[in-house]
mmCIF file of C-alpha atoms in Angstrom:
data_model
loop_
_atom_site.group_PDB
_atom_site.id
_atom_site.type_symbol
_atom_site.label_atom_id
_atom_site.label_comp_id
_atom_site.label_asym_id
_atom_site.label_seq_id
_atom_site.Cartn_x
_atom_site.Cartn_y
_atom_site.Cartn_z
ATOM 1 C CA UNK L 1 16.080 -14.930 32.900
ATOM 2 C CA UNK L 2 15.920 -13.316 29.559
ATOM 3 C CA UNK L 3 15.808 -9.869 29.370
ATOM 4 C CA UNK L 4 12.725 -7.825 28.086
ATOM 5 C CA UNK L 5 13.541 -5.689 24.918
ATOM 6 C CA UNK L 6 12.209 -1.798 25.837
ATOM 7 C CA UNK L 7 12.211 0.877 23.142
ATOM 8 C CA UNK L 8 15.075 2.368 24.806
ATOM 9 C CA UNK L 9 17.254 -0.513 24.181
ATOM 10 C CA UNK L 10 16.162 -0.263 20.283
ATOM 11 C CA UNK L 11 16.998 3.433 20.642
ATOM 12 C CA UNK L 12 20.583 3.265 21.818
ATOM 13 C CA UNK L 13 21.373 -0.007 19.501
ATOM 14 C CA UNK L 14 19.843 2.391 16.204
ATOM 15 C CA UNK L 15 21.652 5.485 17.382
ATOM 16 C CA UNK L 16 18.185 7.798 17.730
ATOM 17 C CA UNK L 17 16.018 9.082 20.526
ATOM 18 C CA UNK L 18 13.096 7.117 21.829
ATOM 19 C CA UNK L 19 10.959 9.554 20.200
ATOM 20 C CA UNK L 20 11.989 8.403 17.375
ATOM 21 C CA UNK L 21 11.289 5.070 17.543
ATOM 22 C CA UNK L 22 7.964 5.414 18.948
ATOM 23 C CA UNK L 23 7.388 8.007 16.143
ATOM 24 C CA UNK L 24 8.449 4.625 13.638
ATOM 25 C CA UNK L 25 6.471 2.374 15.433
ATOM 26 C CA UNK L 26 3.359 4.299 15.180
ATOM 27 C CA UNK L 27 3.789 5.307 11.861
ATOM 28 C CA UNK L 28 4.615 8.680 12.111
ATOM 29 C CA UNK L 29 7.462 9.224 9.436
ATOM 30 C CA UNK L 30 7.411 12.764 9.194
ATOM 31 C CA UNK L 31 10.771 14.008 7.985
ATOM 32 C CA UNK L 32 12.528 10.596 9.360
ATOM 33 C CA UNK L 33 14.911 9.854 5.895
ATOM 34 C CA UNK L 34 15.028 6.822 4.806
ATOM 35 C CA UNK L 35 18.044 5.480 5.998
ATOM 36 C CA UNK L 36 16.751 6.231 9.768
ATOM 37 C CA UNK L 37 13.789 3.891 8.883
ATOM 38 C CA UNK L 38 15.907 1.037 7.667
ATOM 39 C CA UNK L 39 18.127 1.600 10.510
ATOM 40 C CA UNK L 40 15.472 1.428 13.066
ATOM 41 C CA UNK L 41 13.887 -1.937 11.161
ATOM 42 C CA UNK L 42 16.746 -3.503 11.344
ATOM 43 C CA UNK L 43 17.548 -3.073 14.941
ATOM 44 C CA UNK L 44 13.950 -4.090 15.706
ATOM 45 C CA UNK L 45 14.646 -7.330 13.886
ATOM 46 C CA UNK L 46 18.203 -7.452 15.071
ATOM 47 C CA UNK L 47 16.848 -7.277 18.946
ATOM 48 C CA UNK L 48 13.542 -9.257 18.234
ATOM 49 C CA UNK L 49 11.748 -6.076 19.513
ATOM 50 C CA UNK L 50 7.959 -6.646 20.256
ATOM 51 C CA UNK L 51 6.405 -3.052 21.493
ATOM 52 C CA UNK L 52 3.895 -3.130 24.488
ATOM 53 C CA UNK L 53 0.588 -2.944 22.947
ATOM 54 C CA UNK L 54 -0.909 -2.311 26.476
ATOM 55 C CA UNK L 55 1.567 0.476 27.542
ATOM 56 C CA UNK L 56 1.301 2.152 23.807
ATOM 57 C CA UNK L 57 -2.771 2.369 24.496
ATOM 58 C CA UNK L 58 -2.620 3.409 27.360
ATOM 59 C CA UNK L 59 0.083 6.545 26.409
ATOM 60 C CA UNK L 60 -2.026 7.187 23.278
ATOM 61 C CA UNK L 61 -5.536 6.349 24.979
ATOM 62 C CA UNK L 62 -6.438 4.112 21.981
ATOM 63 C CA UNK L 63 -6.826 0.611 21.912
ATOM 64 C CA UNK L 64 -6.418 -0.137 18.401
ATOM 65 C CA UNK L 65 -9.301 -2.912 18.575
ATOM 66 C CA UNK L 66 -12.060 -3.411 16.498
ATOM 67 C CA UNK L 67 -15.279 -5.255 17.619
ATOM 68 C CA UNK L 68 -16.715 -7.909 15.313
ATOM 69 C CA UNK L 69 -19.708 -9.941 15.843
ATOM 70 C CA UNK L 70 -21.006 -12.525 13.562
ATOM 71 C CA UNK L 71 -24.482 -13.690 13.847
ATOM 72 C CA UNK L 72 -22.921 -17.560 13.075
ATOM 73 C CA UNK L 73 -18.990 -18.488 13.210
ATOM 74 C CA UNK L 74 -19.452 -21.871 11.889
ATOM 75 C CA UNK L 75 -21.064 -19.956 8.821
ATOM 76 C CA UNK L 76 -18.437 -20.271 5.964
ATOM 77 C CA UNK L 77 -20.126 -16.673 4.997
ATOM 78 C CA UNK L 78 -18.848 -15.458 8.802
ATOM 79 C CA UNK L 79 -15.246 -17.286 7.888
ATOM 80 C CA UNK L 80 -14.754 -15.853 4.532
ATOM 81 C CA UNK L 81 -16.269 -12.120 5.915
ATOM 82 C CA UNK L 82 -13.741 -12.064 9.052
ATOM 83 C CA UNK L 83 -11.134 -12.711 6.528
ATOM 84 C CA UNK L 84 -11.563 -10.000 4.271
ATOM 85 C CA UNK L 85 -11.590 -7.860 7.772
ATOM 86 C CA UNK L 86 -8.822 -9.135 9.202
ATOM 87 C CA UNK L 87 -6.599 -8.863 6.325
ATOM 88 C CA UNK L 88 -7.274 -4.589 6.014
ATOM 89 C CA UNK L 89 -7.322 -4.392 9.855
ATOM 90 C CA UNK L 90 -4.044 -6.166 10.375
ATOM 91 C CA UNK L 91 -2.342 -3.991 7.649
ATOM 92 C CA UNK L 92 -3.251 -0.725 9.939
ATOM 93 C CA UNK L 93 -2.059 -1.992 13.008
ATOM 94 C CA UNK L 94 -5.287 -2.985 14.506
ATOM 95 C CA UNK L 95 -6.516 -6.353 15.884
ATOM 96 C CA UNK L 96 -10.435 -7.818 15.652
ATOM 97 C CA UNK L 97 -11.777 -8.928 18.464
ATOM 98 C CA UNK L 98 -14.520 -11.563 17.181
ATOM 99 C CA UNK L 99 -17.528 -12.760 19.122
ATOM 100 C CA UNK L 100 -20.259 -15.039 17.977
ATOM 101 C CA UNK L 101 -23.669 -13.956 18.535
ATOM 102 C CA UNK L 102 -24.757 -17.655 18.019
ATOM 103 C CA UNK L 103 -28.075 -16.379 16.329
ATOM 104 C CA UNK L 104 -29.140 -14.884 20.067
ATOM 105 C CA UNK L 105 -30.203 -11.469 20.078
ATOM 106 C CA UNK L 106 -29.604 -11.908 24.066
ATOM 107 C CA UNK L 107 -26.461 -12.958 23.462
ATOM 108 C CA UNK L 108 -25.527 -10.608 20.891
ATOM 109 C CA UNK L 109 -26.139 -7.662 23.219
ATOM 110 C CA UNK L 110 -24.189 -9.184 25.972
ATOM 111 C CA UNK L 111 -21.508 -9.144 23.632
ATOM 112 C CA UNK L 112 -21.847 -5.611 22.346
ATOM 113 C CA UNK L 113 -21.362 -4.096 26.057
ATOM 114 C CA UNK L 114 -18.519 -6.210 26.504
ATOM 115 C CA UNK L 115 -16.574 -5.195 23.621
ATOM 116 C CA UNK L 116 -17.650 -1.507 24.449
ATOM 117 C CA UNK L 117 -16.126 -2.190 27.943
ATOM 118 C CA UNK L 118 -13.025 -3.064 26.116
ATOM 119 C CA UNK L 119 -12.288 0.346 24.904
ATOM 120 C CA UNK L 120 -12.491 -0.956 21.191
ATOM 121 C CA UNK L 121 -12.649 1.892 18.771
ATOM 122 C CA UNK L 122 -15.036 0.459 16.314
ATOM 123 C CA UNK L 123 -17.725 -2.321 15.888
ATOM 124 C CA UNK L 124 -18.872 -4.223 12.742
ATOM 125 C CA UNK L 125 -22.119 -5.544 13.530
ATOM 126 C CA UNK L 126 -23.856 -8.589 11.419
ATOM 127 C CA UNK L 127 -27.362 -8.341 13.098
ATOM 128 C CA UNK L 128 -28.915 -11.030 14.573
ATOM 129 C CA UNK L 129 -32.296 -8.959 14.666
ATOM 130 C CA UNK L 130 -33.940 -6.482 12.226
ATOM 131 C CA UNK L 131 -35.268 -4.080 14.530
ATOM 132 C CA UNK L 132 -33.352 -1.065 14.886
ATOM 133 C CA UNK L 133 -34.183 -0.385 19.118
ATOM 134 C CA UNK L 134 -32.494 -3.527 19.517
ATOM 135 C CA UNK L 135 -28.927 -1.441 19.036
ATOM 136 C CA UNK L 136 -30.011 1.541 19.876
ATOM 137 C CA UNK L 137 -27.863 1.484 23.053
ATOM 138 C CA UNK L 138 -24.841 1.378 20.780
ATOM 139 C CA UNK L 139 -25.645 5.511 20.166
ATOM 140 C CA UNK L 140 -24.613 5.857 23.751
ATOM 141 C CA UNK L 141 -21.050 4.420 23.694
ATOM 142 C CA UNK L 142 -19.751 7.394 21.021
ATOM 143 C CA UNK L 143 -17.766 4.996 18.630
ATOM 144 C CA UNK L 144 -18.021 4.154 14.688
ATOM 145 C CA UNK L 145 -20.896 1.354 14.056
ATOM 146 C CA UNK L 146 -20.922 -0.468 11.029
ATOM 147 C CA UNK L 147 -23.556 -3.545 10.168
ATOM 148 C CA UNK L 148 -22.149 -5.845 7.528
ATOM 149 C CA UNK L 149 -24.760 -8.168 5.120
ATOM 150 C CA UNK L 150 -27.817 -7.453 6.828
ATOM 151 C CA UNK L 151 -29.719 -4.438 7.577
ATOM 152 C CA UNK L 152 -31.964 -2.916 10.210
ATOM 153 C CA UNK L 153 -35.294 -0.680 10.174
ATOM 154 C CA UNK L 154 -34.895 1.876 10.130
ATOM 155 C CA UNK L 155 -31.268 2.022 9.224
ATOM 156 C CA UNK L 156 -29.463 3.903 11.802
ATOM 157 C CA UNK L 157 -25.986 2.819 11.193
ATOM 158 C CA UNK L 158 -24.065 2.241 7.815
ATOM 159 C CA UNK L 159 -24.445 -0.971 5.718
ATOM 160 C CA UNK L 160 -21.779 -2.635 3.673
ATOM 161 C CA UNK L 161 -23.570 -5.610 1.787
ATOM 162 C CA UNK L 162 -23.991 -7.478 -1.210
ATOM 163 C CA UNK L 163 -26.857 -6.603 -4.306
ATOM 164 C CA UNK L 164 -29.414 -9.093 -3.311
ATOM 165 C CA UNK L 165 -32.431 -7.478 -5.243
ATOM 166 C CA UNK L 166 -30.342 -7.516 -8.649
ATOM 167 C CA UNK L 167 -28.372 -10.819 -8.072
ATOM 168 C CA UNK L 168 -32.047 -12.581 -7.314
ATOM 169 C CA UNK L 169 -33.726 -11.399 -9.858
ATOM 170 C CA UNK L 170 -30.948 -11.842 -12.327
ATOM 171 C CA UNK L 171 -30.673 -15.643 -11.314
ATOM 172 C CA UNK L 172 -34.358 -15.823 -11.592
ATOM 173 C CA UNK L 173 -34.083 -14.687 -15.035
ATOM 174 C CA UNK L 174 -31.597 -17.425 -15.889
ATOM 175 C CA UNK L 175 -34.480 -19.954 -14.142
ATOM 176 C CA UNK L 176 -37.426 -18.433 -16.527
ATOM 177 C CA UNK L 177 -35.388 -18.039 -19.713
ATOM 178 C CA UNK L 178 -35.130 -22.584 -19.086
ATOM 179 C CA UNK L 179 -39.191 -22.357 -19.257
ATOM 180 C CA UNK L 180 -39.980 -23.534 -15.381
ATOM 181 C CA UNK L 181 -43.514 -22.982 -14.363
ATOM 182 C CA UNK L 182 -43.572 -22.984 -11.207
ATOM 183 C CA UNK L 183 -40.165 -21.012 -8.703
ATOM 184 C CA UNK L 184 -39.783 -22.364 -4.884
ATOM 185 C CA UNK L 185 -38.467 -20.406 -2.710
ATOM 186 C CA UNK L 186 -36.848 -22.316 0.190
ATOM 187 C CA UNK L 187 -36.140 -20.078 3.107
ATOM 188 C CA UNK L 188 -35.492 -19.752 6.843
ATOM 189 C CA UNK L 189 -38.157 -17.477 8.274
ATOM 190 C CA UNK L 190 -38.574 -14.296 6.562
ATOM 191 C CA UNK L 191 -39.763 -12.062 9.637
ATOM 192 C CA UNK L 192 -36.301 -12.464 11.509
ATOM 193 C CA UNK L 193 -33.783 -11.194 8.775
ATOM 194 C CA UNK L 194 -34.597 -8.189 5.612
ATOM 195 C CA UNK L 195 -31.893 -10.167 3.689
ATOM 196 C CA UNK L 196 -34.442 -13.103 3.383
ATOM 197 C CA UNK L 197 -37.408 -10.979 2.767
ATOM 198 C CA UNK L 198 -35.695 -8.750 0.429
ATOM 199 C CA UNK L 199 -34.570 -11.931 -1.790
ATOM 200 C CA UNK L 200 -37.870 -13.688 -1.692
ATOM 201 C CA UNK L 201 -39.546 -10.484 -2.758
ATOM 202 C CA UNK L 202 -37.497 -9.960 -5.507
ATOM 203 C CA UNK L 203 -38.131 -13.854 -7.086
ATOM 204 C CA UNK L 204 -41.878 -12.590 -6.288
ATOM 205 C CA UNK L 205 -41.775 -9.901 -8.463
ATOM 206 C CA UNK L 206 -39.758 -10.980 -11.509
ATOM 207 C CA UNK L 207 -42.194 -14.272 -11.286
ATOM 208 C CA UNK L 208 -45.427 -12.743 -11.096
ATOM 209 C CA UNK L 209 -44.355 -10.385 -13.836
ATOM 210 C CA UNK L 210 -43.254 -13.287 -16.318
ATOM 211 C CA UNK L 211 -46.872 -14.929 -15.242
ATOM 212 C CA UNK L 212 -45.191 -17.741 -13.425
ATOM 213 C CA UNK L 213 -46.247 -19.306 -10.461
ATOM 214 C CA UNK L 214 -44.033 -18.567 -7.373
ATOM 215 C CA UNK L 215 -44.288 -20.650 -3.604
ATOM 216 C CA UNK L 216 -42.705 -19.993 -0.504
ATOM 217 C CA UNK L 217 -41.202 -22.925 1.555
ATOM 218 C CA UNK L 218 -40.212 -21.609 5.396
ATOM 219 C CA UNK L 219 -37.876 -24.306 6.815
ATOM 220 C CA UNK L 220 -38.260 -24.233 11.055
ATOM 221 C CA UNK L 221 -37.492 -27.454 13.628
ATOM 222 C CA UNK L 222 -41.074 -28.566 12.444
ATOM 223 C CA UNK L 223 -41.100 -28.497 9.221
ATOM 224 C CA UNK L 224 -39.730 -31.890 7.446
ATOM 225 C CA UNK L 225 -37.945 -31.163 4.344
ATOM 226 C CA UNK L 226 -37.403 -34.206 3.063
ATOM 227 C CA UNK L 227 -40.718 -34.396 2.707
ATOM 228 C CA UNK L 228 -41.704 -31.188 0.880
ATOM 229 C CA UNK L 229 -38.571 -31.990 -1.142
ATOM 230 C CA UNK L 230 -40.223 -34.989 -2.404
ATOM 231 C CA UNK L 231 -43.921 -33.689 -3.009
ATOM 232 C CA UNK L 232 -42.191 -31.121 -5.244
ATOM 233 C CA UNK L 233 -40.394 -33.220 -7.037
ATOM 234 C CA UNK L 234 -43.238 -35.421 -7.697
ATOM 235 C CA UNK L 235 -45.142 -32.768 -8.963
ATOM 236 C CA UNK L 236 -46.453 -32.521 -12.343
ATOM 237 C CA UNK L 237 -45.032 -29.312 -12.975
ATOM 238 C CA UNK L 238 -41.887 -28.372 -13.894
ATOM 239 C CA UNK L 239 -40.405 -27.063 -10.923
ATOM 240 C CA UNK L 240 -37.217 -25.298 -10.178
ATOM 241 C CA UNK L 241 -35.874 -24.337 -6.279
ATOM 242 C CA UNK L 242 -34.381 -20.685 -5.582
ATOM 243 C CA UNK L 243 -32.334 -21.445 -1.952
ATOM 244 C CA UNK L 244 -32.141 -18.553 0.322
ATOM 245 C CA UNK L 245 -28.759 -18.524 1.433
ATOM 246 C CA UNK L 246 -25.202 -21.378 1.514
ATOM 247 C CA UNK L 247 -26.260 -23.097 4.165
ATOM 248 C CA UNK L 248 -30.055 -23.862 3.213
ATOM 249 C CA UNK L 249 -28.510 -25.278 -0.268
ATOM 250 C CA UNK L 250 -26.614 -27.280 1.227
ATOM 251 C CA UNK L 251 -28.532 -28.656 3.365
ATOM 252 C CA UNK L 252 -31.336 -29.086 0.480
ATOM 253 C CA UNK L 253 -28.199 -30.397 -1.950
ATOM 254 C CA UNK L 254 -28.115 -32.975 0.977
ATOM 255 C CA UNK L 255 -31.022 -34.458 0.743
ATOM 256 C CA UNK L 256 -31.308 -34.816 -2.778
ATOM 257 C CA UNK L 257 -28.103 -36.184 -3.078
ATOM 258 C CA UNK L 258 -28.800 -38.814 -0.524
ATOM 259 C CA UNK L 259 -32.453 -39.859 -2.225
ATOM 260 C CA UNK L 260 -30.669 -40.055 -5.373
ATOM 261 C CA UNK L 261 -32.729 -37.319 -7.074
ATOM 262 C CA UNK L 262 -31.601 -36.244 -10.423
ATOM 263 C CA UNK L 263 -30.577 -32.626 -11.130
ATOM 264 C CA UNK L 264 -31.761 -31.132 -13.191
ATOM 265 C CA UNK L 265 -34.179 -33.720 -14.784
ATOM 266 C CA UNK L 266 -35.901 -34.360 -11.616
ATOM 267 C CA UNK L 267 -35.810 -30.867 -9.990
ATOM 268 C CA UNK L 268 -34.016 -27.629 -10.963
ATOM 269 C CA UNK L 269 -32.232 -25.698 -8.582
ATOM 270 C CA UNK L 270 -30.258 -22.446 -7.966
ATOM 271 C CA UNK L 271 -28.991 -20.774 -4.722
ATOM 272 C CA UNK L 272 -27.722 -17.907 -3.266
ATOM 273 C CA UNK L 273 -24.334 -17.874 -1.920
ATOM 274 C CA UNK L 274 -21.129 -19.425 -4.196
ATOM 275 C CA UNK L 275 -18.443 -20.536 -1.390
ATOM 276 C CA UNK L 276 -16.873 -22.196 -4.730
ATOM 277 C CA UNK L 277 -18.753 -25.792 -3.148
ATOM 278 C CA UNK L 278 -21.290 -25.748 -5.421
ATOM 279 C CA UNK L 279 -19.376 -26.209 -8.512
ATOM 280 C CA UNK L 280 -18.496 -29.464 -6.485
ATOM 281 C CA UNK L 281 -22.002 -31.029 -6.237
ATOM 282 C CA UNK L 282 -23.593 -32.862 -8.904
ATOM 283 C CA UNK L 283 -23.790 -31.361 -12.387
ATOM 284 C CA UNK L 284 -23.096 -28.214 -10.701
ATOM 285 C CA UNK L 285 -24.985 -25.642 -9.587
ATOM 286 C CA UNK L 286 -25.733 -22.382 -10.730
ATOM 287 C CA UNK L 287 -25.841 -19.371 -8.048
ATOM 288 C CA UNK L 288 -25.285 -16.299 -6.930
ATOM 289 C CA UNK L 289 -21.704 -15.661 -5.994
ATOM 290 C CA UNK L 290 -21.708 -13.181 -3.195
ATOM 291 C CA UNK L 291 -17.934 -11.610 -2.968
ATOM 292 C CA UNK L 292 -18.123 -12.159 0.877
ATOM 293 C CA UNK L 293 -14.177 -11.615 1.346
ATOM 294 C CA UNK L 294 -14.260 -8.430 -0.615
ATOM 295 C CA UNK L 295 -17.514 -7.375 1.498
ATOM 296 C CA UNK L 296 -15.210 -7.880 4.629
ATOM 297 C CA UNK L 297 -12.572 -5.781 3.301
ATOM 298 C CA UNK L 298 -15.043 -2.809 2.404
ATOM 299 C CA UNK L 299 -15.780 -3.066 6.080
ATOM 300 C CA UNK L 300 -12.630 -3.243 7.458
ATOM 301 C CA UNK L 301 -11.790 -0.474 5.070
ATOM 302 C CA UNK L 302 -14.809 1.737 6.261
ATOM 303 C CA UNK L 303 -14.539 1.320 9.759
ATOM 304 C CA UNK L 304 -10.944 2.746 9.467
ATOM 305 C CA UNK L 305 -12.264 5.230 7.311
ATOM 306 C CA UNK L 306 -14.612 6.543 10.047
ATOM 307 C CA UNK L 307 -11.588 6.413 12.172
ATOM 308 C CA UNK L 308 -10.054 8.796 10.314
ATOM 309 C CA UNK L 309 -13.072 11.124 11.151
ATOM 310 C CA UNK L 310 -14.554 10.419 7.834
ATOM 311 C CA UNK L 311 -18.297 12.016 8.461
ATOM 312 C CA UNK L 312 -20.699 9.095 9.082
ATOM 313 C CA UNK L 313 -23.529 8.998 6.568
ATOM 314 C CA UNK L 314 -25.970 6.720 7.418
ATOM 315 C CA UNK L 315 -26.006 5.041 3.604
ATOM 316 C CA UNK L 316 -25.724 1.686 2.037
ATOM 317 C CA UNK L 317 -23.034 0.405 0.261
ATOM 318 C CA UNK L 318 -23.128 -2.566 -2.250
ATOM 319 C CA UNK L 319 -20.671 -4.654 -3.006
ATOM 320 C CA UNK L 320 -21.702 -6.158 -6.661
ATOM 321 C CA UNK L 321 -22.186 -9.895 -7.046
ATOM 322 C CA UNK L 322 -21.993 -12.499 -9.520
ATOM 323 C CA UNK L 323 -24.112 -15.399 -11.523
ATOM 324 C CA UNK L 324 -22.248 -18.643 -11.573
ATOM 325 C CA UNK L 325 -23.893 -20.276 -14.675
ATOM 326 C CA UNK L 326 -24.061 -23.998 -14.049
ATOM 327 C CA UNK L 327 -25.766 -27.087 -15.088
ATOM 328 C CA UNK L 328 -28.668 -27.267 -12.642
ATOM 329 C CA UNK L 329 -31.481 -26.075 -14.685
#
């Protein structure tokens, strides 16, 4: 049977204490010259040395874990986010745990209590609800809390997120500036999620105050699309379609691929969220680019910062997006 590799083998094969070596493995250089450092590396790769992540927690009572939960992890948003957190979490020595909230508050809190029964030191949270006494439980368990993309009300925990007011209404200066009359805004409900609210408000305002008309399309399990998608495109105005978010513009790109429908001559359109697919489609189509990895690495960054005993200021922080100019208007 092979034999397990301790830190004490590592420490008489380098020629230092185990204090040492723990003090290397945990980052703790201190005085330790340089040539102790390379020594100990070495003999770490020499030995194919991996230290017991379980007996290190328990010694230093942390777990080095951090909590994530996505609202959706077949959203390429969640894939790109967890990236951008993985990348600055791994780079500290800490591991994500992810869970998928499947769009289920119930679920979502499940979750929560089960990664606070983990002992992780941190949670980044990308609500599934907007109401704030849905998570106000997480006060109780006396670790950092961090929501990513979408906020709550009242904000009681620190948001990292992207500039939807400025990015929309930017975007829906690049529609008015191609002389549309009339802006739809296609949408999931607005009453479950700010984010959606927050970006149809902001085409509401920039529309009404260019004396435009503006409509707002909620897409549920009733509602055919393909339907309204025609009736708007046989309608005698000039109409251009603001999506909400990647996965609505896809699956509006979708139908209008499949019926043939011309872009832009038959319909304009513009969405929000980039995922570098939407370059892919058609003439291309112009949207907001949200920088979802760097959002994730602001997070990851953030919770570690907190860590750190950073003080906790219940603020927003906004990660700037861009406007890729296209050809679908």
């Amino acid at each position: 049977m092979k034999k397990n590799i301790t830190i004490s083998d590592v420490a008489l094969e380098a020629g230092v204490s185990k204090t040492t070596v723990s003090r290397y493995l945990n980052g703790q250089f201190g005085k330790m010259s340089q040539e102790t450092k390379e020594k100990i590396e070495a003999v770490i790769k020499e030995l194919n040395y991996r230290p017991n992540k379980q007996a290190q927690s328990l010694k230093s009572k942390r777990s080095y874990l951090i909590g994530v939960v996505v609202s959706d992890i077949s959203n390429m948003y969640s894939s790109l986010l967890l990236k951008g957190i993985g990348e600055v979490l791994g780079k500290e020595g800490y591991q994500m745990i992810i869970m998928d909230a499947a769009n289920s508050i119930e679920q979502e809190k499940e979750l929560l209590n089960k990664l606070i029964d983990q002992s992780v030191e941190g949670i980044i949270l990308q609500a599934s609800s907007r109401d704030a006494n849905h998570y106000s439980f997480l006060k109780e368990a006396n670790i950092p809390i961090l929501l990513v993309d979408r906020e709550v009300e009242p904000l009681i925990f620190p948001l990292v997120t992207t500039d939807n007011e400025d990015a929309t209404k930017k975007i829906v200066q690049v529609i008015l500036d191609k002389k549309y009359d009339e802006i739809v805004v296609i949408s999931e409900p607005l009453k479950d999620i700010i984010t959606r609210e927050v970006r149809y408000n902001s085409v509401k305002e920039k529309v009404l105050e260019n004396k435009k008309e503006v409509k707002l399309i909620e897409v549920d399990k009733k509602l055919d699309l393909e339907q309204v998608l025609s009736e708007l495109v046989n309608s005698t105005k000039k109409t251009a379609i603001f999506a909400s978010n990647g996965r609505m513009l896809m699956d509006i790109l979708t139908i209008l691929v499949t019926k043939k429908i011309e872009i832009p001559s038959d319909i304009g359109i513009v969405g929000f969220d980039d995922w570098n697919l939407s370059a892919l489609v058609g003439p291309g189509i112009t949207s907001v680019e949200q920088k979802t990895k760097l959002i994730g690495e602001e997070s990851g960054k953030k919770i570690l910062s907190y860590l750190d005993d950073e003080p906790i200021v219940i603020e927003t922080f906004i990660v700037p997006a861009d406007i890729q100019l296209r050809n679908s208007l």
